Each structure stands twice: as structure tokens, then as C-alpha cells.
């Protein structure tokens, strides 16, 4: 239950950060770097690779 509560707080912080960044008109690439801080280090590299593959 404690783990689930921590996960929920992290999700809410992520949502608030995203909404705030969009409202401020932040550059999408800067926003991507900010949001990557919410990912575990092991998954951060795979996000960049997936984006490169999609382009």
C-alpha cells in the first residue's frame, strides 16, 4: 500500500509538471528532458532510442 501511494504521488507530480510546462510554452525538447527525470535511469536511454527510431 505504501508503494502504491508513493507511485500515485509521483504520477500526480508528473502530471502537474507536464501541465505547467505546456502552459508556460516550454520548448518540447526541454520538456522532454525535464520529464525524463521521473523515469528510472535504466529506462531513460530507451526513451531516446525509441524516439529516434520513430523519426
mmCIF file of C-alpha atoms in Angstrom:
data_model
loop_
_atom_site.group_PDB
_atom_site.id
_atom_site.type_symbol
_atom_site.label_atom_id
_atom_site.label_comp_id
_atom_site.label_asym_id
_atom_site.label_seq_id
_atom_site.Cartn_x
_atom_site.Cartn_y
_atom_site.Cartn_z
ATOM 1 C CA UNK A 1 0.000 0.000 0.000
ATOM 2 C CA UNK A 2 2.841 2.396 0.809
ATOM 3 C CA UNK A 3 4.482 1.628 -2.531
ATOM 4 C CA UNK A 4 1.225 2.309 -4.370
ATOM 5 C CA UNK A 5 0.809 5.600 -2.515
ATOM 6 C CA UNK A 6 4.336 6.687 -3.458
ATOM 7 C CA UNK A 7 3.673 5.727 -7.084
ATOM 8 C CA UNK A 8 0.464 7.753 -7.097
ATOM 9 C CA UNK A 9 2.251 10.842 -5.716
ATOM 10 C CA UNK A 10 4.895 10.509 -8.413
ATOM 11 C CA UNK A 11 2.231 10.245 -11.128
ATOM 12 C CA UNK A 12 0.457 13.359 -9.858
ATOM 13 C CA UNK A 13 3.729 15.295 -9.750
ATOM 14 C CA UNK A 14 4.447 14.211 -13.321
ATOM 15 C CA UNK A 15 1.027 15.384 -14.485
ATOM 16 C CA UNK A 16 1.371 18.743 -12.743
ATOM 17 C CA UNK A 17 4.857 19.279 -14.182
ATOM 18 C CA UNK A 18 3.604 18.471 -17.677
ATOM 19 C CA UNK A 19 0.599 20.785 -17.487
ATOM 20 C CA UNK A 20 2.699 23.594 -16.059
ATOM 21 C CA UNK A 21 5.302 23.217 -18.806
ATOM 22 C CA UNK A 22 2.653 23.269 -21.536
ATOM 23 C CA UNK A 23 1.028 26.379 -20.065
ATOM 24 C CA UNK A 24 4.400 28.144 -19.935
ATOM 25 C CA UNK A 25 5.004 27.325 -23.592
ATOM 26 C CA UNK A 26 8.188 25.442 -22.798
ATOM 27 C CA UNK A 27 10.141 24.051 -25.724
ATOM 28 C CA UNK A 28 9.125 20.391 -26.262
ATOM 29 C CA UNK A 29 12.746 19.201 -26.195
ATOM 30 C CA UNK A 30 13.355 20.942 -22.873
ATOM 31 C CA UNK A 31 10.120 19.487 -21.546
ATOM 32 C CA UNK A 32 11.218 16.015 -22.628
ATOM 33 C CA UNK A 33 14.435 16.346 -20.633
ATOM 34 C CA UNK A 34 12.534 17.583 -17.577
ATOM 35 C CA UNK A 35 10.064 14.718 -17.742
ATOM 36 C CA UNK A 36 12.814 12.129 -18.153
ATOM 37 C CA UNK A 37 13.835 12.852 -14.564
ATOM 38 C CA UNK A 38 10.706 10.981 -13.486
ATOM 39 C CA UNK A 39 11.916 7.797 -15.196
ATOM 40 C CA UNK A 40 14.327 5.341 -13.635
ATOM 41 C CA UNK A 41 17.840 5.771 -15.050
ATOM 42 C CA UNK A 42 17.644 2.383 -16.758
ATOM 43 C CA UNK A 43 14.655 3.500 -18.856
ATOM 44 C CA UNK A 44 15.868 6.997 -19.757
ATOM 45 C CA UNK A 45 18.160 5.796 -22.539
ATOM 46 C CA UNK A 46 15.488 3.617 -24.116
ATOM 47 C CA UNK A 47 13.115 6.594 -24.422
ATOM 48 C CA UNK A 48 15.619 8.493 -26.540
ATOM 49 C CA UNK A 49 16.254 5.465 -28.718
ATOM 50 C CA UNK A 50 12.529 4.871 -29.257
ATOM 51 C CA UNK A 51 12.024 8.493 -30.284
ATOM 52 C CA UNK A 52 14.911 8.289 -32.735
ATOM 53 C CA UNK A 53 13.501 5.086 -34.223
ATOM 54 C CA UNK A 54 10.073 6.693 -34.636
ATOM 55 C CA UNK A 55 11.517 9.618 -36.594
#
